[in-house]
Amino acid sequence: MLDTEAVVPCCPPITAGELSPEDAERMSAMFKALSDPVRLRLFSKVASHAGGEACVCDISDVGVSQPTVSHHLKKLKDAGLLTSERRGTWVYYKVAPSVVAAMSAMLDLRV
Amino acid sequence: MLDTEAVVPCCPPITAGELSPEDAERMSAMFKALSDPVRLRLFSKVASHAGGEACVCDISDVGVSQPTVSHHLKKLKDAGLLTSERRGTWVYYKVAPSVVAAMSAMLDLRV
């Protein structure tokens, strides 16, 4: 499990210089979290949900079982891309904006 | 192997709406290409090399064998993130800017 605070901000734009082996380990783990189509769809459902937050009950229609959904959400959380909070019966997921922004900035070739 | 022309531009920012299953397949394949630390280092070496282009001879010092380097570079090419050209003895690699920009834009939460 990555520590979100330690991960952000990791990396300058990829054109600015080559990644250290340590930064490559950290960033590749984040890309890995988005490397599965179902996981990427779950992530996009959370990110595009009203208020930037979604209940697991809102996003589970991705054609896989509930335990598989939970497994994928845990992977996204472990990679630092989502945070979660239990409120009553449901767990709510939110995008971790600074982590996702770090990934976007790393791939930003305009700089 | 993905067709680069078909891939770009794929996707609006992830906050704009949820990805279709088809777009999720395509984008997750690109993230998968960057999900290995050695592959991500090779990619960053090409992207940060003078002129945005690197000979395989310039970037092979990542602590793995030459066949493994070639394997990783092929994966990056197949995903559409790098292009290559043989000139004389060497193969030169370049970042495919539109593909990488599409990935960055998809993760851009500012929009």
Coordinates of C-alpha atoms in Angstrom, one line a residue:
Chain A
M1 CA 0.0 0.0 0.0
L2 CA 1.3 3.4 -0.9
D3 CA 1.3 6.4 1.4
T4 CA -0.6 9.1 -0.5
E5 CA 1.2 11.9 1.2
A6 CA 4.6 10.5 0.2
V7 CA 3.5 9.9 -3.4
V8 CA 2.5 13.5 -4.2
P9 CA 4.0 15.4 -5.8
C10 CA 6.3 12.8 -7.2
C11 CA 7.4 13.6 -10.6
P12 CA 8.2 16.4 -13.0
P13 CA 7.0 16.1 -16.6
I14 CA 8.4 13.0 -18.3
T15 CA 10.2 15.2 -20.8
A16 CA 12.1 17.1 -18.1
G17 CA 14.4 14.2 -17.1
E18 CA 14.5 10.5 -16.6
L19 CA 12.7 9.0 -13.6
S20 CA 14.8 7.5 -10.8
P21 CA 14.2 3.8 -10.1
E22 CA 12.4 4.8 -6.9
D23 CA 10.0 7.2 -8.6
A24 CA 9.5 4.7 -11.4
E25 CA 8.4 2.1 -8.8
R26 CA 5.9 4.5 -7.3
M27 CA 4.5 5.9 -10.6
S28 CA 4.2 2.5 -12.3
A29 CA 2.1 1.3 -9.4
M30 CA -0.4 4.1 -10.0
F31 CA -0.5 3.3 -13.8
K32 CA -1.0 -0.3 -12.9
A33 CA -4.1 0.6 -10.9
L34 CA -5.6 2.0 -14.2
S35 CA -4.4 -0.9 -16.4
D36 CA -7.5 -3.0 -16.1
P37 CA -10.6 -2.0 -18.1
V38 CA -13.1 -2.7 -15.3
R39 CA -11.0 -0.9 -12.8
L40 CA -10.6 2.1 -15.1
R41 CA -14.4 2.2 -15.7
L42 CA -15.0 2.1 -11.9
F43 CA -12.5 4.9 -11.5
S44 CA -14.2 7.0 -14.2
K45 CA -17.6 6.4 -12.6
V46 CA -16.4 7.8 -9.3
A47 CA -14.5 10.7 -11.0
S48 CA -17.5 11.7 -13.1
H49 CA -20.2 11.2 -10.4
A50 CA -22.0 14.3 -9.1
G51 CA -20.0 15.9 -6.4
G52 CA -16.9 13.8 -7.2
E53 CA -18.0 11.1 -4.8
A54 CA -19.9 7.9 -5.3
C55 CA -21.5 5.3 -3.2
V56 CA -20.4 1.8 -4.1
C57 CA -24.1 1.2 -4.7
D58 CA -24.0 3.8 -7.5
I59 CA -21.1 2.3 -9.5
S60 CA -21.4 -1.5 -9.3
D61 CA -23.0 -2.0 -12.8
V62 CA -19.8 -2.9 -14.6
G63 CA -20.7 -6.5 -15.4
V64 CA -18.7 -8.2 -12.7
S65 CA -19.7 -9.6 -9.3
Q66 CA -19.8 -7.5 -6.1
P67 CA -16.7 -9.1 -4.6
T68 CA -14.8 -8.3 -7.8
V69 CA -16.0 -4.7 -7.7
S70 CA -14.8 -4.5 -4.0
H71 CA -11.4 -6.1 -5.0
H72 CA -10.9 -3.5 -7.8
L73 CA -11.9 -0.6 -5.5
K74 CA -9.4 -1.8 -2.9
K75 CA -6.7 -1.8 -5.6
L76 CA -7.5 1.8 -6.6
K77 CA -7.4 2.8 -2.9
D78 CA -4.2 1.0 -2.2
A79 CA -2.6 2.8 -5.2
G80 CA -3.7 6.1 -3.7
L81 CA -6.1 7.1 -6.5
L82 CA -9.3 6.8 -4.4
T83 CA -10.1 7.5 -0.8
S84 CA -13.1 6.0 0.9
E85 CA -15.4 6.7 3.9
R86 CA -18.1 4.6 5.4
R87 CA -21.3 6.5 6.2
G88 CA -24.1 4.4 7.6
T89 CA -24.6 1.3 5.5
W90 CA -22.5 2.4 2.5
V91 CA -18.9 3.1 1.6
Y92 CA -18.4 6.3 -0.4
Y93 CA -15.4 6.7 -2.8
K94 CA -13.7 9.9 -3.9
V95 CA -10.9 10.6 -6.3
A96 CA -7.7 11.7 -4.7
P97 CA -7.2 14.8 -6.9
S98 CA -3.5 15.4 -6.0
V99 CA -2.5 11.9 -7.0
V100 CA -4.4 11.9 -10.3
A101 CA -3.0 15.4 -11.0
A102 CA 0.5 14.1 -10.5
M103 CA -0.1 11.4 -13.0
S104 CA -1.5 13.9 -15.5
A105 CA 1.3 16.3 -15.0
M106 CA 3.9 13.6 -15.5
L107 CA 2.5 12.9 -18.9
D108 CA 2.1 16.6 -19.8
L109 CA 4.4 17.1 -22.8
R110 CA 3.6 20.8 -23.2
V111 CA 6.0 21.9 -20.5
Chain B
M1 CA -1.5 -4.0 -31.4
L2 CA -3.4 -0.8 -31.2
D3 CA -3.8 1.5 -34.2
T4 CA -2.5 4.9 -33.1
E5 CA -4.8 6.8 -35.4
A6 CA -7.8 5.1 -34.0
V7 CA -6.7 5.7 -30.4
V8 CA -6.3 9.5 -30.5
P9 CA -8.1 11.4 -29.4
C10 CA -10.0 8.9 -27.3
C11 CA -11.3 10.4 -24.2
P12 CA -12.6 13.5 -22.6
P13 CA -11.4 14.2 -19.0
I14 CA -12.3 11.5 -16.6
T15 CA -14.5 13.9 -14.7
A16 CA -16.6 14.7 -17.7
G17 CA -18.4 11.3 -17.9
E18 CA -17.9 7.7 -17.5
L19 CA -15.8 5.8 -20.0
S20 CA -17.5 3.4 -22.4
P21 CA -16.4 -0.2 -22.1
E22 CA -14.6 0.2 -25.5
D23 CA -12.7 3.3 -24.5
A24 CA -11.9 1.7 -21.2
E25 CA -10.3 -1.2 -23.1
R26 CA -8.2 1.1 -25.2
M27 CA -7.1 3.4 -22.4
S28 CA -6.3 0.7 -19.9
A29 CA -4.0 -0.9 -22.5
M30 CA -2.0 2.4 -22.6
F31 CA -1.9 2.6 -18.8
K32 CA -0.8 -1.0 -18.8
A33 CA 2.2 -0.1 -21.0
L34 CA 3.4 2.2 -18.2
S35 CA 2.6 -0.2 -15.3
D36 CA 6.0 -1.8 -15.2
P37 CA 8.9 0.2 -13.5
V38 CA 11.5 -0.7 -16.1
R39 CA 9.2 0.1 -18.9
L40 CA 8.3 3.4 -17.4
R41 CA 12.0 4.2 -17.0
L42 CA 12.7 3.4 -20.6
F43 CA 9.8 5.5 -21.6
S44 CA 11.1 8.4 -19.5
K45 CA 14.5 8.0 -21.0
V46 CA 13.2 8.4 -24.5
A47 CA 10.8 11.3 -23.6
S48 CA 13.6 13.2 -21.8
H49 CA 16.3 12.5 -24.4
A50 CA 17.7 15.5 -26.4
G51 CA 15.4 16.0 -29.4
G52 CA 12.7 13.7 -28.0
E53 CA 14.3 10.8 -29.7
A54 CA 16.7 8.1 -28.5
C55 CA 18.7 5.3 -30.0
V56 CA 18.3 2.0 -28.2
C57 CA 22.0 2.2 -27.6
D58 CA 21.4 5.4 -25.4
I59 CA 18.7 4.0 -23.1
S60 CA 19.6 0.4 -22.4
D61 CA 21.2 1.0 -18.9
V62 CA 18.2 0.0 -16.9
G63 CA 19.7 -3.1 -15.2
V64 CA 18.1 -5.7 -17.4
S65 CA 19.3 -7.7 -20.4
Q66 CA 19.1 -6.4 -24.0
P67 CA 16.4 -8.9 -25.0
T68 CA 14.3 -7.6 -22.0
V69 CA 14.9 -4.0 -23.1
S70 CA 13.7 -4.9 -26.6
H71 CA 10.7 -6.7 -25.2
H72 CA 9.7 -3.7 -23.2
L73 CA 10.2 -1.3 -26.1
K74 CA 8.0 -3.5 -28.2
K75 CA 5.2 -3.3 -25.6
L76 CA 5.5 0.5 -25.5
K77 CA 5.3 0.6 -29.4
D78 CA 2.4 -1.8 -29.5
A79 CA 0.5 0.4 -27.1
G80 CA 1.1 3.4 -29.3
L81 CA 3.2 5.3 -26.9
L82 CA 6.4 5.1 -28.9
T83 CA 7.2 5.0 -32.6
S84 CA 10.5 3.7 -34.0
E85 CA 12.6 4.0 -37.1
R86 CA 15.7 2.1 -38.1
R87 CA 18.6 4.2 -39.4
G88 CA 21.7 2.3 -40.2
T89 CA 22.6 -0.1 -37.4
W90 CA 20.3 1.3 -34.8
V91 CA 16.7 1.7 -34.1
Y92 CA 15.6 5.1 -32.8
Y93 CA 12.6 5.6 -30.6
K94 CA 10.3 8.6 -30.2
V95 CA 7.4 9.4 -28.0
A96 CA 4.0 9.6 -29.8
P97 CA 3.0 13.0 -28.4
S98 CA -0.7 12.8 -29.3
V99 CA -1.2 9.5 -27.5
V100 CA 0.6 10.6 -24.4
A101 CA -1.3 13.9 -24.5
A102 CA -4.6 11.9 -24.6
M103 CA -3.6 10.0 -21.5
S104 CA -2.6 13.3 -19.7
A105 CA -5.8 15.0 -20.8
M106 CA -7.9 12.1 -19.6
L107 CA -6.5 12.5 -16.1
D108 CA -6.7 16.3 -16.1
L109 CA -9.1 17.1 -13.3
R110 CA -8.9 20.9 -13.8
V111 CA -11.5 20.9 -16.6

